[in-house]
PDB file of C-alpha atoms in Angstrom:
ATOM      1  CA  UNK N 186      -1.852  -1.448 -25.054  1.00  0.00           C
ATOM      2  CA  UNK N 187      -2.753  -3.952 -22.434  1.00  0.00           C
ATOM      3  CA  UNK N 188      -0.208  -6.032 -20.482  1.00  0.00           C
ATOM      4  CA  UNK N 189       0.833  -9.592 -21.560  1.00  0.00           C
ATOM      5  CA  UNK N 190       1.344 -11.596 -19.069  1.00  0.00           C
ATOM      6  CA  UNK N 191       3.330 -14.471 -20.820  1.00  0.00           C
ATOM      7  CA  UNK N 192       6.342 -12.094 -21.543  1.00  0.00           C
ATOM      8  CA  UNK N 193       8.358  -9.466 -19.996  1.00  0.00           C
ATOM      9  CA  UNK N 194       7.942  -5.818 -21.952  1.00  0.00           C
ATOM     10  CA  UNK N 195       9.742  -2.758 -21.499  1.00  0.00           C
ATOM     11  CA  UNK N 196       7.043   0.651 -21.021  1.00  0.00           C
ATOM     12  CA  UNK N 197       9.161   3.709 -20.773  1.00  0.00           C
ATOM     13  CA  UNK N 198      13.011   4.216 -20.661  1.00  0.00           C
ATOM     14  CA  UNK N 199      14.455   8.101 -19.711  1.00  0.00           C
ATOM     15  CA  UNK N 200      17.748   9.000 -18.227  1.00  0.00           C
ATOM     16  CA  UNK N 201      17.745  10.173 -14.930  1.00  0.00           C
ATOM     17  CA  UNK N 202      20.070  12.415 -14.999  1.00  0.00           C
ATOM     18  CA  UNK N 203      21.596  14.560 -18.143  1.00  0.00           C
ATOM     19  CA  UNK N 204      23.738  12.231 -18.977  1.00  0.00           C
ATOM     20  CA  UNK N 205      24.494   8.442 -17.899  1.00  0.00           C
ATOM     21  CA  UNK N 206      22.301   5.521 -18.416  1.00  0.00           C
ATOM     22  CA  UNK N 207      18.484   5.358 -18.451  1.00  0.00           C
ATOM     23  CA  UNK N 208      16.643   3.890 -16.171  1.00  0.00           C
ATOM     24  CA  UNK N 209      13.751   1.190 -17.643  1.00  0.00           C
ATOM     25  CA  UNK N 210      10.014   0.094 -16.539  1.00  0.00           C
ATOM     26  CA  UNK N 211       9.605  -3.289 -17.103  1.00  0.00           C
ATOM     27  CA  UNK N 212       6.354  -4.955 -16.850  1.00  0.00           C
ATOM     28  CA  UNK N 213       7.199  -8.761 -15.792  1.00  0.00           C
ATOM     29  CA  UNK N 214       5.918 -11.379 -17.018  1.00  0.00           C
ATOM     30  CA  UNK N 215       3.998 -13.685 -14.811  1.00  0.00           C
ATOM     31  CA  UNK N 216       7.026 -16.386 -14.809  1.00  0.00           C
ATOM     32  CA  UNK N 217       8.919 -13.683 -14.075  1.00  0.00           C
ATOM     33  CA  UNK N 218       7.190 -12.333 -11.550  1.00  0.00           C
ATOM     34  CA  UNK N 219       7.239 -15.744  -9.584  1.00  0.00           C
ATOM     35  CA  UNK N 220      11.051 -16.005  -9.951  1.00  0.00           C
ATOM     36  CA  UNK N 221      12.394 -12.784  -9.180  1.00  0.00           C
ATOM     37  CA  UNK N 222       9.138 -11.331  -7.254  1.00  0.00           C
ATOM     38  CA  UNK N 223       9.773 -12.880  -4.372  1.00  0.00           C
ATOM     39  CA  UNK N 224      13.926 -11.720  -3.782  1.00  0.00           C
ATOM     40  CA  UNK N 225      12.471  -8.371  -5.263  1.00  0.00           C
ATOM     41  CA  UNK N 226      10.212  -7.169  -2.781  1.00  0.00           C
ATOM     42  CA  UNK N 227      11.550  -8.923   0.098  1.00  0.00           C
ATOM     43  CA  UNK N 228      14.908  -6.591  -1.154  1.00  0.00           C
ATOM     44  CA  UNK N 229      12.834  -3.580  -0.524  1.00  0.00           C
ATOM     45  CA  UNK N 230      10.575  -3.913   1.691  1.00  0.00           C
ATOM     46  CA  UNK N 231      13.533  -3.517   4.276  1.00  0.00           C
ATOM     47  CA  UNK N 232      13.433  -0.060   3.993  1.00  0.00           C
ATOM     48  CA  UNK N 233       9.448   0.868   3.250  1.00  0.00           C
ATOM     49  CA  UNK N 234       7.826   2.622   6.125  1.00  0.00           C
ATOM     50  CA  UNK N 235       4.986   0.402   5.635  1.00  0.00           C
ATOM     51  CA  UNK N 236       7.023  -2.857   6.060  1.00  0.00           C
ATOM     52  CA  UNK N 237       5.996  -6.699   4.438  1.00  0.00           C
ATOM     53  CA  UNK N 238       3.486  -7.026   1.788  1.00  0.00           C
ATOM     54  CA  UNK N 239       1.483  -9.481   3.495  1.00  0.00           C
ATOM     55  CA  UNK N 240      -0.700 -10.052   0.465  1.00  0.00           C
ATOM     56  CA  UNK N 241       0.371 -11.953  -2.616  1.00  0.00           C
ATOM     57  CA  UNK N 242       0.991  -9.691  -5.436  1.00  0.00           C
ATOM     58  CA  UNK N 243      -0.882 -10.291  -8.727  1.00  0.00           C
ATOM     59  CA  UNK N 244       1.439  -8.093 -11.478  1.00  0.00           C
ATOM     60  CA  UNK N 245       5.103  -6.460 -10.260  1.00  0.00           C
ATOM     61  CA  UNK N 246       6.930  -3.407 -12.376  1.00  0.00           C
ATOM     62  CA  UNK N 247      10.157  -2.588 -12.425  1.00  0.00           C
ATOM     63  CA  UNK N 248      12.862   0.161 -12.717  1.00  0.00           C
ATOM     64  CA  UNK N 249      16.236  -1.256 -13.837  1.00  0.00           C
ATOM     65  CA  UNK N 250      18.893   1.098 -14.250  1.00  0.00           C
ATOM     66  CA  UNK N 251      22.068  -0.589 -15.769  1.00  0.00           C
ATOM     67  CA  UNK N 252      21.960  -3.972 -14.582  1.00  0.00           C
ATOM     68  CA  UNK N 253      20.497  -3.019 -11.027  1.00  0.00           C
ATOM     69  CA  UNK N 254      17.052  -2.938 -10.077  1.00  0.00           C
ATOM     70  CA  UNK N 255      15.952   0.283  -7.847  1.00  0.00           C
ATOM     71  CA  UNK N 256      12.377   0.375  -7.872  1.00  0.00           C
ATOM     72  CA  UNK N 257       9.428  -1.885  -7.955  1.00  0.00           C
ATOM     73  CA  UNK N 258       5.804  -1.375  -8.149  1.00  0.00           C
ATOM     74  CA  UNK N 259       3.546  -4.445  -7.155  1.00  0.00           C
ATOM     75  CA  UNK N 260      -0.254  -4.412  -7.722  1.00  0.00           C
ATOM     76  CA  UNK N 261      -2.822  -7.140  -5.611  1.00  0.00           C
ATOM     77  CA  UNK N 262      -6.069  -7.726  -5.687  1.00  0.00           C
ATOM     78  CA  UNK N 263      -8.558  -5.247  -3.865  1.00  0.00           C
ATOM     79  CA  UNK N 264      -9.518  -5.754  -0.406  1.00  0.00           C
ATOM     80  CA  UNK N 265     -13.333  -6.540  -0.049  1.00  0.00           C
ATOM     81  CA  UNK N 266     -14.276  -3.879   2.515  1.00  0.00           C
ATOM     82  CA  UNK N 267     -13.432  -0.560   1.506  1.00  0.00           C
ATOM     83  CA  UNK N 268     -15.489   2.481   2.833  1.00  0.00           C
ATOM     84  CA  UNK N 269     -13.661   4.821   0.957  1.00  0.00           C
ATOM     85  CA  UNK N 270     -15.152   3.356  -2.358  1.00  0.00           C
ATOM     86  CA  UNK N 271     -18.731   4.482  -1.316  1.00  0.00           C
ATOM     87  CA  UNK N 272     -19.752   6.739  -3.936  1.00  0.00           C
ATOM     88  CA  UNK N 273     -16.961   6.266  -6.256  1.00  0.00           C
ATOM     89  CA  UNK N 274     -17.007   2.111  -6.836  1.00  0.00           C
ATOM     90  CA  UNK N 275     -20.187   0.450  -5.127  1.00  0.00           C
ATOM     91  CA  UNK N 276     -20.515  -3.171  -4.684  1.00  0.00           C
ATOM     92  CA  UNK N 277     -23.315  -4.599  -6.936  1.00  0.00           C
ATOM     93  CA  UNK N 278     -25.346  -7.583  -5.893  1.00  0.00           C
ATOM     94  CA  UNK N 279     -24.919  -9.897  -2.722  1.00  0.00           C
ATOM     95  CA  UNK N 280     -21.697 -10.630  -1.009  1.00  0.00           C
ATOM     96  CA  UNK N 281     -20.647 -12.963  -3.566  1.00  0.00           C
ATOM     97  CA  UNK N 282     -21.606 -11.410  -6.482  1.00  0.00           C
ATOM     98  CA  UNK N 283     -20.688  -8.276  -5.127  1.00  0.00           C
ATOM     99  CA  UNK N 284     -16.839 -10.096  -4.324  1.00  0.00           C
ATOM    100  CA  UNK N 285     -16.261 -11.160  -8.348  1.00  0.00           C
ATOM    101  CA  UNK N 286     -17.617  -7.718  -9.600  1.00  0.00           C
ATOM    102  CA  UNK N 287     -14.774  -5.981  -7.810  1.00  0.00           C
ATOM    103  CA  UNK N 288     -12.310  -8.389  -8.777  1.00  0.00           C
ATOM    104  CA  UNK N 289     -13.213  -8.116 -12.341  1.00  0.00           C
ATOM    105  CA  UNK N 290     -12.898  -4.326 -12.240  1.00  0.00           C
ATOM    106  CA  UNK N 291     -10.363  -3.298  -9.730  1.00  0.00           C
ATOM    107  CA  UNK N 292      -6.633  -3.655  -8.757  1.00  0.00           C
ATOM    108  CA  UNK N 293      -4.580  -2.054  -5.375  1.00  0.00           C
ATOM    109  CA  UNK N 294      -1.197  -0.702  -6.285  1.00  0.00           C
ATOM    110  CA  UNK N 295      -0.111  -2.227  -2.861  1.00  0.00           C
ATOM    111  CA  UNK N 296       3.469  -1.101  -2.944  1.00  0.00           C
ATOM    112  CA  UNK N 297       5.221   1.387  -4.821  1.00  0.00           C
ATOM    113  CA  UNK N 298       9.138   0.836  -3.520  1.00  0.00           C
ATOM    114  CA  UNK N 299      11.920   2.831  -4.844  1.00  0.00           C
ATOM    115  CA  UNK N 300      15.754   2.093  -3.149  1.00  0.00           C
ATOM    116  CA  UNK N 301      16.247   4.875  -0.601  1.00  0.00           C
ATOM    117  CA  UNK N 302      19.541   6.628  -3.204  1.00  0.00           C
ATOM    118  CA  UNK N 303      17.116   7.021  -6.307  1.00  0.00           C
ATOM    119  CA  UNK N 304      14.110   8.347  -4.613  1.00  0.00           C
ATOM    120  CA  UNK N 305      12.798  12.245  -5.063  1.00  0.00           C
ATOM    121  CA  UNK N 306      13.893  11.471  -8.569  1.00  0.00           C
ATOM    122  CA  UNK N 307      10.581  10.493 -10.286  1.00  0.00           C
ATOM    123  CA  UNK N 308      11.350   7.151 -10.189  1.00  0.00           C
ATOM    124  CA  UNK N 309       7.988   5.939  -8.305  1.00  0.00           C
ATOM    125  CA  UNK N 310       5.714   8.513 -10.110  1.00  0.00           C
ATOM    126  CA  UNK N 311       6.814   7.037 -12.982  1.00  0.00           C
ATOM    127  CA  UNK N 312       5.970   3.889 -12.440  1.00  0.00           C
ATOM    128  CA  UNK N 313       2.905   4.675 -11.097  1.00  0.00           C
ATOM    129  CA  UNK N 314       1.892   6.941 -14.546  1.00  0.00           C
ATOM    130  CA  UNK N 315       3.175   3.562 -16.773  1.00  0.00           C
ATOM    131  CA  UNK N 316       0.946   1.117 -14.722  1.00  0.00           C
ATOM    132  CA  UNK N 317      -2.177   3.534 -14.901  1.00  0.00           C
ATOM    133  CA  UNK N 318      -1.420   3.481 -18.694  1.00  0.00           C
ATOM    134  CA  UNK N 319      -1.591  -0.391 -18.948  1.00  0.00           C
ATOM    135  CA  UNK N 320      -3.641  -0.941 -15.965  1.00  0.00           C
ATOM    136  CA  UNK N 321      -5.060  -4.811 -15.506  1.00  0.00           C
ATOM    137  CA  UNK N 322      -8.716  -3.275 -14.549  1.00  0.00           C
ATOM    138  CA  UNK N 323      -9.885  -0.038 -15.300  1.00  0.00           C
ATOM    139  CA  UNK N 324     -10.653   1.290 -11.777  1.00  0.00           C
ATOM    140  CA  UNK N 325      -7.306   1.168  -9.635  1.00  0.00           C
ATOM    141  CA  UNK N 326      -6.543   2.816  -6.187  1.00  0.00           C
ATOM    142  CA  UNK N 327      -4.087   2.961  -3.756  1.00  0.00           C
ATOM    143  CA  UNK N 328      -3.206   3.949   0.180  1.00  0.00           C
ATOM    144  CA  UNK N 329      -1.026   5.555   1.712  1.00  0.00           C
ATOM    145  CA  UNK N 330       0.045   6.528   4.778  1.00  0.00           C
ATOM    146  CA  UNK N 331       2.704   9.793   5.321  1.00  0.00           C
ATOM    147  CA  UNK N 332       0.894  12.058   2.674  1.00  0.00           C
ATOM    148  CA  UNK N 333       2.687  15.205   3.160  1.00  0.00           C
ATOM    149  CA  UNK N 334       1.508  18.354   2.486  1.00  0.00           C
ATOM    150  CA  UNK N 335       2.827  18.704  -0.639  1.00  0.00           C
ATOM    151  CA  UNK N 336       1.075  15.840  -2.515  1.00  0.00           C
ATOM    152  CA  UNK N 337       1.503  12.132  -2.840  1.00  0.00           C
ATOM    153  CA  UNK N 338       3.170  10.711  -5.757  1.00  0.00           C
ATOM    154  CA  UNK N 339       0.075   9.510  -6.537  1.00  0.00           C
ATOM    155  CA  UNK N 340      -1.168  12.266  -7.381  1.00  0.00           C
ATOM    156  CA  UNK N 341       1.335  13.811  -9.510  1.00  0.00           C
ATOM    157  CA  UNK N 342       0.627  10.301 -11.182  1.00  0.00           C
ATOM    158  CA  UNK N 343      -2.696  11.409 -12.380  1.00  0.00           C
ATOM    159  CA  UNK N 344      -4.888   9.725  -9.081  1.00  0.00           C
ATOM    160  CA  UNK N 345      -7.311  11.477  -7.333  1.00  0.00           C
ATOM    161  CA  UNK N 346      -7.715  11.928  -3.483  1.00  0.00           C
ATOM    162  CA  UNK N 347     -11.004  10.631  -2.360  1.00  0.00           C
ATOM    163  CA  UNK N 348     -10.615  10.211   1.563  1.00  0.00           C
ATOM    164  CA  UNK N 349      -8.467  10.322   4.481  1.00  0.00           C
ATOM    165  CA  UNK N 350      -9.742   7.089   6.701  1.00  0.00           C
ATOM    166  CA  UNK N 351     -10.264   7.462  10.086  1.00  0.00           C
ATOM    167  CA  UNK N 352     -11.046   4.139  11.463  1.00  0.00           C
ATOM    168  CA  UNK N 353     -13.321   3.729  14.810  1.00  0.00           C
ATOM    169  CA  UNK N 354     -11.124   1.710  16.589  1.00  0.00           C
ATOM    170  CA  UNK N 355      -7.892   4.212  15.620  1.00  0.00           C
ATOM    171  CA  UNK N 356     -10.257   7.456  17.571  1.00  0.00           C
ATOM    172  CA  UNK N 357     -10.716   5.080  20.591  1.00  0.00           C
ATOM    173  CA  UNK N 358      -7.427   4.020  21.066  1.00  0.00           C
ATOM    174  CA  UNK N 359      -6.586   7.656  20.797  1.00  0.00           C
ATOM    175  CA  UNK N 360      -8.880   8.224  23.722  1.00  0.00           C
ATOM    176  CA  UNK N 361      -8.031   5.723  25.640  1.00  0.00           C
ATOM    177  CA  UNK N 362      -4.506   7.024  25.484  1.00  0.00           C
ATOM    178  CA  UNK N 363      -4.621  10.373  26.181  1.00  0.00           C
ATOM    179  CA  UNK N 364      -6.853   9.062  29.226  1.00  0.00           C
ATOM    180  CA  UNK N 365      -3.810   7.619  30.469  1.00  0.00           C
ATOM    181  CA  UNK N 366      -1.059  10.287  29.179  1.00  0.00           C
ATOM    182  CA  UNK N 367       0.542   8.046  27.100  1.00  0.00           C
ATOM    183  CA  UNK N 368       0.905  10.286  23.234  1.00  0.00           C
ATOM    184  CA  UNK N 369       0.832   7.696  19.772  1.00  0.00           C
ATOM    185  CA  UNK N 370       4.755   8.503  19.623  1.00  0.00           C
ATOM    186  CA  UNK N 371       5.555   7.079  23.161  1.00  0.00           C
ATOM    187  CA  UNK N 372       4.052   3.453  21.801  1.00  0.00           C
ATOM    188  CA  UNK N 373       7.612   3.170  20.257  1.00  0.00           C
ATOM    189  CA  UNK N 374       9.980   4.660  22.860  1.00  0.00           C
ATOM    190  CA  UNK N 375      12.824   2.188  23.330  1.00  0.00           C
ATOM    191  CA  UNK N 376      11.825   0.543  26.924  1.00  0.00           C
ATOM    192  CA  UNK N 377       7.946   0.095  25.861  1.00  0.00           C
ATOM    193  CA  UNK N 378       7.125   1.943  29.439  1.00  0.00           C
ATOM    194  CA  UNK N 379       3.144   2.223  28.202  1.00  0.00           C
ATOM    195  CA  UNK N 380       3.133  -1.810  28.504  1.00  0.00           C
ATOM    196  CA  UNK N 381       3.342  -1.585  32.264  1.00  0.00           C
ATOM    197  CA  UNK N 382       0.620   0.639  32.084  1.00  0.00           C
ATOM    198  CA  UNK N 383      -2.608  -1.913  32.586  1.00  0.00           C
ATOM    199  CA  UNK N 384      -5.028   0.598  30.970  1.00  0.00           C
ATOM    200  CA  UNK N 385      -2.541   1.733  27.964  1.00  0.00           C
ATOM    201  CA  UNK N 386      -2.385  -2.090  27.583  1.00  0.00           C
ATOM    202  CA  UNK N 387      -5.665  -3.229  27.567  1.00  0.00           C
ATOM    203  CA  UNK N 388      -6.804  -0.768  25.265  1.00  0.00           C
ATOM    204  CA  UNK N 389      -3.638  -1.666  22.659  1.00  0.00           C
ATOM    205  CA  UNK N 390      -4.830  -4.821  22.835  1.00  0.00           C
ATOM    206  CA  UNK N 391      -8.408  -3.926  22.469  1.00  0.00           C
ATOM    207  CA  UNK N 392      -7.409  -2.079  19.199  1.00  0.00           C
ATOM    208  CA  UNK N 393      -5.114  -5.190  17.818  1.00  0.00           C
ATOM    209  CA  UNK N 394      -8.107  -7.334  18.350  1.00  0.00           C
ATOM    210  CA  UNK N 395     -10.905  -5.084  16.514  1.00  0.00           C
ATOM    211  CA  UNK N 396      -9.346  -6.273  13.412  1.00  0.00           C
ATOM    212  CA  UNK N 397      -8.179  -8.834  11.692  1.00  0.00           C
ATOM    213  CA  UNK N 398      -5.333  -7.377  10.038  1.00  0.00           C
ATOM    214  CA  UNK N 399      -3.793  -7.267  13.731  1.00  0.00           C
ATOM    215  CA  UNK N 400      -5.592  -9.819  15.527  1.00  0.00           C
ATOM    216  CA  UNK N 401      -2.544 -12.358  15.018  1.00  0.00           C
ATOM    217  CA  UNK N 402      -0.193  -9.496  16.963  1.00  0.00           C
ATOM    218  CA  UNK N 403      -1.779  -9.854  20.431  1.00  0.00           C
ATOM    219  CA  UNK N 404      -1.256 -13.435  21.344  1.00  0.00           C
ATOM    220  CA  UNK N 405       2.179 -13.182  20.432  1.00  0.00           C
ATOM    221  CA  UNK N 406       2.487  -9.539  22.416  1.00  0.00           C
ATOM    222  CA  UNK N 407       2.006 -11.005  25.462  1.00  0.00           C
ATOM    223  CA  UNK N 408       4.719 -13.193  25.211  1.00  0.00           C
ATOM    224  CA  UNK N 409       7.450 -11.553  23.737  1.00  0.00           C
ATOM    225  CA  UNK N 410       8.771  -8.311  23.573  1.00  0.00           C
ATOM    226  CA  UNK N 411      10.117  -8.104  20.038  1.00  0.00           C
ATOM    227  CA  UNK N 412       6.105  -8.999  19.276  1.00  0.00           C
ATOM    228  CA  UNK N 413       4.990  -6.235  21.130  1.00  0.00           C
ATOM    229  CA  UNK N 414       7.124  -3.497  19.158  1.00  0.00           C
ATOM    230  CA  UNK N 415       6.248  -4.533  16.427  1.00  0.00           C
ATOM    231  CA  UNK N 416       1.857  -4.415  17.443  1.00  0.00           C
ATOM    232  CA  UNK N 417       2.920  -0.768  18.731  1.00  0.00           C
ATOM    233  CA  UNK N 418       4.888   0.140  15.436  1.00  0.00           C
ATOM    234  CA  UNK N 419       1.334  -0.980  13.912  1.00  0.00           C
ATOM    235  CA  UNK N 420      -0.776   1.364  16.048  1.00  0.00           C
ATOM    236  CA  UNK N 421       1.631   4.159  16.544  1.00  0.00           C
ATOM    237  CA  UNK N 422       1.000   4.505  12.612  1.00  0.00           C
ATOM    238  CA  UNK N 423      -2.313   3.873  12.570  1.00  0.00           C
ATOM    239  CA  UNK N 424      -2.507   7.071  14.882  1.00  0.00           C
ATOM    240  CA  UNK N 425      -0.045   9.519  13.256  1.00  0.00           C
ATOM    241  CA  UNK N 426      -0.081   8.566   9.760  1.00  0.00           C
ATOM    242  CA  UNK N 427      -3.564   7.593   8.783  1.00  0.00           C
ATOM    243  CA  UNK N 428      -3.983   6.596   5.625  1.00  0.00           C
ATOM    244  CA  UNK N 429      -5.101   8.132   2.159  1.00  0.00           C
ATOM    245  CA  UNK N 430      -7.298   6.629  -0.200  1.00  0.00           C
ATOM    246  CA  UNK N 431      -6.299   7.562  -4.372  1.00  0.00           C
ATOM    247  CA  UNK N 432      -8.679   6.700  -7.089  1.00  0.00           C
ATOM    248  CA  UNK N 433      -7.875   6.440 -10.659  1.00  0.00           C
ATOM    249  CA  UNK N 434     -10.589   5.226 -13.211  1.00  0.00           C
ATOM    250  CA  UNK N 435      -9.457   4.972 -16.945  1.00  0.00           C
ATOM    251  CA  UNK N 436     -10.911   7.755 -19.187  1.00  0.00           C
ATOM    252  CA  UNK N 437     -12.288   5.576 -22.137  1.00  0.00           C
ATOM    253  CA  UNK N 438     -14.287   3.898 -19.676  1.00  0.00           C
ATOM    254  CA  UNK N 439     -17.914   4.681 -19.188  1.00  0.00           C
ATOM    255  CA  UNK N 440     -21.078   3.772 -17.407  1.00  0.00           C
ATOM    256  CA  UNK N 441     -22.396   0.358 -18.753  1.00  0.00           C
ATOM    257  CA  UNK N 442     -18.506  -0.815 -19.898  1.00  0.00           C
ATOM    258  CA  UNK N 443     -17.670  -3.648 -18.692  1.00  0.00           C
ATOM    259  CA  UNK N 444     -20.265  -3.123 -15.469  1.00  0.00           C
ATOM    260  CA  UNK N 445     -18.622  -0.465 -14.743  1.00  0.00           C
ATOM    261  CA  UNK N 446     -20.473   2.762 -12.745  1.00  0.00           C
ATOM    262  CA  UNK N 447     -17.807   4.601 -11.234  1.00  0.00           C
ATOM    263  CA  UNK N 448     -18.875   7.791  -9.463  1.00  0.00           C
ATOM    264  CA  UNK N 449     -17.120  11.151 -10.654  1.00  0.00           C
TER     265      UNK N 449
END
């Protein structure tokens, strides 16, 4: 069964403990989604090591037990440079063409949020195993950061690991800071000590600026303090947690469905 988007649904329903209520996945519906989505995720993204969702979310799940919600899963739309998807999901055609083909076949599960008293329950595998069921396209990944060594819930979800990224501009930042003693972990020391450091500076800033996704952080770094914990939170992860890449492709779909080629 494929979602609806014009109504709310319930997916799966099992107590969580032996006895007591059960908790329920509930697909929203998209009115739904743009009432409560908002108060949801801004709820729990207080305490998720990865912080704001800074992309809109297309589809939202969530685990109600009682009248309380404690977990939410929110899916987006893929971003268009992925070099993890060589050799599993290639682009086809130019840019453009290449932009609508992913769109049309693959969703990010960008945040999988569970409140802090109900996780290492199942809660966010769950959710994870009920969205892969009803997926909105059949290819779907996710990444994450923190992957012990144990597993990610992702993959006791049925996903498959496909790459650890290590990004250029994450090895020379990491080179530039042993250069000048300064270890990913002392980036978020109370006191911010590297920042006096011209060369520890430059090259944080060197690293915001390689990318978009951080380029906003430096201007405001230089001015402020509270800006520039939060641009070393952002590359004190980026250096000790990078992330994983998970993969999940639905089984009844084959080469030629749907333009679908997706690499085993």
């Amino acid at each position: 069964m494929h979602r609806d988007p014009s109504s709310s649904r319930e997916v799966d329903a099992w107590p969580l403990w032996s006895c007591g209520p059960r908790v329920r996945l509930i697909w929203l519906s998209d009115e739904a989604a743009r009432r409560l989505g908002p108060r949801l995720l801004r709820r729990f993204e207080q305490t998720h090591y990865a912080g704001r969702l800074v992309v809109p979310a297309c589809a939202l799940l969530g685990a109600r037990l009682g009248g309380r919600w404690i977990g939410v899963l929110a899916v987006a739309h893929p971003t268009l440079n992925g070099r993890w998807r060589r050799g599993w999901l290639d682009a086809e055609g130019d840019r453009a063409a290449g932009a609508r083909s992913l769109n049309r076949r693959l969703r990010r599960i960008a945040r999988v949020m569970v409140e802090p008293r109900y996780r290492a329950l199942g809660v966010g595998s769950r959710m994870v195993r009920a969205y892969l069921r009803e997926s909105v396209t059949p290819c779907t990944e996710a990444l994450a950061g923190m992957v012990g060594p144990r597993g990610s819930l992702f993959e006791s979800a049925g996903m498959r690991r496909i790459a650890t990224l290590s990004d250029p501009r994450d090895r020379t930042l990491r080179s530039a800071l042993r250069a000048c003693r300064v270890r990913p972990i002392d980036l978020i020391r109370p006191g911010l000590r590297w920042w006096r450091n011209p060369r520890a500076r430059h090259a944080v800033l060197a690293w915001a600026n390689a990318s978009r996704s951080t380029r906003s952080l430096v201007g405001p770094a230089r001015q402020s303090s509270a800006a520039r914990r939060v641009l070393a939170a952002r590359a004190a992860r980026a250096l000790t947690a990078p992330p994983t890449a998970f993969v999940h492709t639905r089984h009844h779909i084959g080469e030629g469905a749907d333009g679908i080629t997706p690499k085993s």
